[in-house]
Backbone as numpy.savetxt, mean C-alpha at the origin, in Angstrom:
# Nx Ny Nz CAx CAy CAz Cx Cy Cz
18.88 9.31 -2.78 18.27 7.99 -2.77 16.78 8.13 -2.46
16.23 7.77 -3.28 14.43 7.49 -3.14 14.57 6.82 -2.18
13.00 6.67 -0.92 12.38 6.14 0.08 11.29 6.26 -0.72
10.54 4.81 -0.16 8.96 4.91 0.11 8.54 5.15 1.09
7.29 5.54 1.63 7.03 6.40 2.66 5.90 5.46 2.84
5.62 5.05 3.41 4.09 4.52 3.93 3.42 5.50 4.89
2.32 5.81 5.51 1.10 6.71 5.94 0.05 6.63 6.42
-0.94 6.29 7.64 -1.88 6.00 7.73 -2.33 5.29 8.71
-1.88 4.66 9.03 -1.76 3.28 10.03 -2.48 3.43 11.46
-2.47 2.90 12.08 -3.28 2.85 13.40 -3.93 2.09 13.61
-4.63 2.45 15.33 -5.67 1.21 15.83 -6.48 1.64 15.51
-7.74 0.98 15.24 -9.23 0.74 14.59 -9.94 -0.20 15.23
-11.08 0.10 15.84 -11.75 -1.26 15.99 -12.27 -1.71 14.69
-12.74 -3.12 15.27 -13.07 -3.67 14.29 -14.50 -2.67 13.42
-14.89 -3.13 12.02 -15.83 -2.36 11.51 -15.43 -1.42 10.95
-14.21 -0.68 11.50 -13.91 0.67 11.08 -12.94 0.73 9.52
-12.50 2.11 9.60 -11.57 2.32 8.30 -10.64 3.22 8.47
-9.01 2.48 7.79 -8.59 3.51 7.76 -8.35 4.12 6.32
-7.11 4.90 6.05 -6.84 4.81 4.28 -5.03 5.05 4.60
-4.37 3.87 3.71 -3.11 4.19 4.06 -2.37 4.69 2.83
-1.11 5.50 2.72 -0.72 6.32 1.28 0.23 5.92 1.48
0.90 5.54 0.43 2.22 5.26 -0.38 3.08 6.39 -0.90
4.01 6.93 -0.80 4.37 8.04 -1.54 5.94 8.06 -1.89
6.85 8.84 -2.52 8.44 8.97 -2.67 8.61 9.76 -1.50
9.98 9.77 -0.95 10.25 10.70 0.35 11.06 11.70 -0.76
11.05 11.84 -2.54 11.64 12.97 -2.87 10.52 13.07 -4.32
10.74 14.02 -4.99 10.36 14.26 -6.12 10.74 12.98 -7.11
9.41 12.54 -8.03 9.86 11.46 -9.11 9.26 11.57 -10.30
9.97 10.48 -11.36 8.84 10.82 -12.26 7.65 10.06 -12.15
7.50 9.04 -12.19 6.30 8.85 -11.96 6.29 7.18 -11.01
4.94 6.90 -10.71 5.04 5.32 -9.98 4.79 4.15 -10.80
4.91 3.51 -11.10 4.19 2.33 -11.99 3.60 1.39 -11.75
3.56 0.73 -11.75 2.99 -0.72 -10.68 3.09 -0.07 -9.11
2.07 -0.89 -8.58 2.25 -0.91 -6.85 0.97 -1.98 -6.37
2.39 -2.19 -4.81 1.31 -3.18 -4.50 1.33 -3.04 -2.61
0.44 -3.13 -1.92 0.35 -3.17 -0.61 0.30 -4.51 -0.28
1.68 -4.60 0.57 1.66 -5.63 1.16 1.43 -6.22 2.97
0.78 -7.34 3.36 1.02 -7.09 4.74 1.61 -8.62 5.37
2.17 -8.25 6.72 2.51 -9.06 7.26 2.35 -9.23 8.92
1.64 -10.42 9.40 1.24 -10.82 10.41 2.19 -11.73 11.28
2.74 -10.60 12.52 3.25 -11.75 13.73 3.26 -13.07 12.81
4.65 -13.88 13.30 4.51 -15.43 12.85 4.16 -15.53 11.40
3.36 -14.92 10.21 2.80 -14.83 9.05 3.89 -14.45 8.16
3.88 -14.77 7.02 4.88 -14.79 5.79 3.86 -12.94 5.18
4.81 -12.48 5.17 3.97 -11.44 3.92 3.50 -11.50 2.99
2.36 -11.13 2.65 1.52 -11.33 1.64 1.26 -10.23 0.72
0.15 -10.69 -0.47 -0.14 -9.33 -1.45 -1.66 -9.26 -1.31
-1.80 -7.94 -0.88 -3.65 -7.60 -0.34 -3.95 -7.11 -1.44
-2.93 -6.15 -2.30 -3.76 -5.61 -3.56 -2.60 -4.87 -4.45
-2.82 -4.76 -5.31 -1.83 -4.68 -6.41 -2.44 -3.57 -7.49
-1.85 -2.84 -8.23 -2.32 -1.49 -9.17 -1.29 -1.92 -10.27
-1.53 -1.55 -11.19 -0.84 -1.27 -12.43 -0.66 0.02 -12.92
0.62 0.36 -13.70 -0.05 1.47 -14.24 -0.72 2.02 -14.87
-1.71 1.10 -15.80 -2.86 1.73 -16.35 -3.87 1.57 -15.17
-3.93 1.24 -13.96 -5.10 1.42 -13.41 -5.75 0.16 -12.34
-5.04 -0.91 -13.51 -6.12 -2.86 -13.36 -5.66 -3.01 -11.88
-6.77 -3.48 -11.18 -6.17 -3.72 -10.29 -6.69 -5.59 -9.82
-5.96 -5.99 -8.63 -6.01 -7.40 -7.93 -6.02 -7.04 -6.66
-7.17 -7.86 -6.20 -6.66 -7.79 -4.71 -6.79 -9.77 -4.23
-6.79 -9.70 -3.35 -6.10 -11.38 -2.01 -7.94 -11.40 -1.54
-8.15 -13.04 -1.96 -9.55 -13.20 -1.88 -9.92 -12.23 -0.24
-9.10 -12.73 0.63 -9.34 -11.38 2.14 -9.90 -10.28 2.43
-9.95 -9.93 1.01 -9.68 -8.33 1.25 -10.80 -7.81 0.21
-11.10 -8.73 -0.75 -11.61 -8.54 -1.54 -12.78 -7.94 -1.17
-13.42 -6.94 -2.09 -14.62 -6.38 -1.17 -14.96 -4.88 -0.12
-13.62 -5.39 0.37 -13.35 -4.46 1.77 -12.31 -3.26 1.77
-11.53 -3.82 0.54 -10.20 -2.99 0.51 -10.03 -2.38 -0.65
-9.68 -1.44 -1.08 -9.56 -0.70 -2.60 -8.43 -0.25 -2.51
-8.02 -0.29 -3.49 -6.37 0.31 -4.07 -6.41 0.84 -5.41
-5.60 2.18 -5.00 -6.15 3.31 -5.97 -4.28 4.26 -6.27
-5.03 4.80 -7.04 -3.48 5.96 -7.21 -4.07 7.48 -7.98
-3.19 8.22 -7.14 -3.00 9.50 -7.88 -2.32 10.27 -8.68
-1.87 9.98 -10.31 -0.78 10.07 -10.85 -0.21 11.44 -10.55
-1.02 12.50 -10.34 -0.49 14.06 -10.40 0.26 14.03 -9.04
-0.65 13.43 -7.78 0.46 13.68 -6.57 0.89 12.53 -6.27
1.37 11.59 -7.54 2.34 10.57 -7.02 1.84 9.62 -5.67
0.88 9.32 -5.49 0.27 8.93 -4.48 -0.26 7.53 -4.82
-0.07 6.33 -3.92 -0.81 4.77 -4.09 -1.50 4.97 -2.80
-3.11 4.72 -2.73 -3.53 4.36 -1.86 -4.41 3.25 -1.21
-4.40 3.09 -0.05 -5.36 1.83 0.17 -6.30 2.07 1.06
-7.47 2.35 0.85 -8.82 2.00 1.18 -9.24 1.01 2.14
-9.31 1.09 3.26 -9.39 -0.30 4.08 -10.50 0.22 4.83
-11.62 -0.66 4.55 -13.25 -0.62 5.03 -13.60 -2.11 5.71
-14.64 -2.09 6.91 -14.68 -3.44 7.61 -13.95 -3.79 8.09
-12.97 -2.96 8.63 -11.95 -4.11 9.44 -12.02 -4.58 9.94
-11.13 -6.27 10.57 -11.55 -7.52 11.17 -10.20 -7.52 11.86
-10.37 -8.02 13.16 -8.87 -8.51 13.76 -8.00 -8.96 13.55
-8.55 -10.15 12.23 -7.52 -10.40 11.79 -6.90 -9.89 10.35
-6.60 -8.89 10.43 -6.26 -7.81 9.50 -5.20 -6.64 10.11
-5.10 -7.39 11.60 -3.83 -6.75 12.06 -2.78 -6.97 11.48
-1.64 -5.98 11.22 -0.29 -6.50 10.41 -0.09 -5.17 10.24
1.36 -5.56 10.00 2.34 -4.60 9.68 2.34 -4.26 7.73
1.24 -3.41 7.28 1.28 -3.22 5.99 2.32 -2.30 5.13
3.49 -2.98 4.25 4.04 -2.63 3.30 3.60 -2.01 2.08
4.20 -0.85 1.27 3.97 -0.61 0.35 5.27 -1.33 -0.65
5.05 -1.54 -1.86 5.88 -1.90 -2.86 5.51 -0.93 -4.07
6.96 -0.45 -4.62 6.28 0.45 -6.20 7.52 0.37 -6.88
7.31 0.38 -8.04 8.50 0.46 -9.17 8.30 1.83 -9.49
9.19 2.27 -9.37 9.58 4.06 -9.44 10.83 3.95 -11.00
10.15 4.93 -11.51 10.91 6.15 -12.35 11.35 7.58 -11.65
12.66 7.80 -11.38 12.75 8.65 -10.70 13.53 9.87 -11.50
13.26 9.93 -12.70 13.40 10.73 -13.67 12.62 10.19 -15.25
13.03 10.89 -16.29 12.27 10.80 -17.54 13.01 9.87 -18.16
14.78 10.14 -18.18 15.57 9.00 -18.50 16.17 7.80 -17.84
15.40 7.76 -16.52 15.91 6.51 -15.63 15.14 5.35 -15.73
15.55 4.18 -15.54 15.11 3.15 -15.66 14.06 3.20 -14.33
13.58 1.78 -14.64 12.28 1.65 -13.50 13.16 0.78 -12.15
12.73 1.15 -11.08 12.92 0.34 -9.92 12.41 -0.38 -8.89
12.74 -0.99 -8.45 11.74 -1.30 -7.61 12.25 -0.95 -6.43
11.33 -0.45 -4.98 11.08 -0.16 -3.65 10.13 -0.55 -2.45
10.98 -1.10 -1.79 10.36 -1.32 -0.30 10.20 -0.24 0.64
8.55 -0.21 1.46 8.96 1.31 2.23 9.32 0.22 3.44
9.06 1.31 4.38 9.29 0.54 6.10 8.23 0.31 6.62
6.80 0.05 6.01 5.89 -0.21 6.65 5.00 0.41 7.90
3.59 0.35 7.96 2.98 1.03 9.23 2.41 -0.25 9.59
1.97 0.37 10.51 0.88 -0.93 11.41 -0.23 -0.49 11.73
-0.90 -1.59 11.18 -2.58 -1.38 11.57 -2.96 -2.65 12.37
-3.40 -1.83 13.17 -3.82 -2.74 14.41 -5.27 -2.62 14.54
-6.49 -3.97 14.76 -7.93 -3.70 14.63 -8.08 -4.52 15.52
-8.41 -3.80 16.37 -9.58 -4.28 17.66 -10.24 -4.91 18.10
-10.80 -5.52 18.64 -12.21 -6.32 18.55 -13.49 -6.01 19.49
């Protein structure tokens, strides 16, 4: 059974950066879409930024600016770029990815277990 793995996480004061990675906890074929998601105490989860697999990306007017979301097709890797951080940007950030986990398998979709980034003030 595939896992997503989330990576990165921690306290930061504010201003600072971290970079958080997305990854399979096994060998796959490849990722397709992905999206980092976060969620705040009391707060509904949200979408900070989103990838495709050609590349396009979206991010949540929030973030816009501050946050980049990127991927590495060779090491299977989604990452997120998080520059300026603000307090309120604390949350528990999710990864989401639709995985191929072979050449003849269909696509899926996956929830990891999330890290937490916590920013300072």
């Amino acid at each position: 059974q595939v896992q997503v793995v989330e990576s990165g996480g921690g306290l930061v004061q504010a201003g600072g950066s971290l970079r958080l990675s997305c990854a399979a906890s096994r060998n796959i074929f490849s990722i397709n879409s992905a999206g980092w998601y976060r969620q705040a105490p009391g707060k509904q989860r949200e979408l900070v930024a989103h990838i495709t697999s050609g590349g396009t990306t979206n991010y949540a007017d929030s973030v816009r600016g501050r946050f980049t979301i990127s991927r590495d097709n060779v090491k299977k890797i989604v990452y997120l770029q998080m520059n300026s951080l603000k307090p309120e940007d604390t949350a528990v950030f999710y990864c989401n990815a639709d995985i191929k986990t072979s050449y003849l398998s269909i696509i899926k979709n996956y929830w990891g277990q999330g890290t937490q980034v916590t920013v300072s003030s």
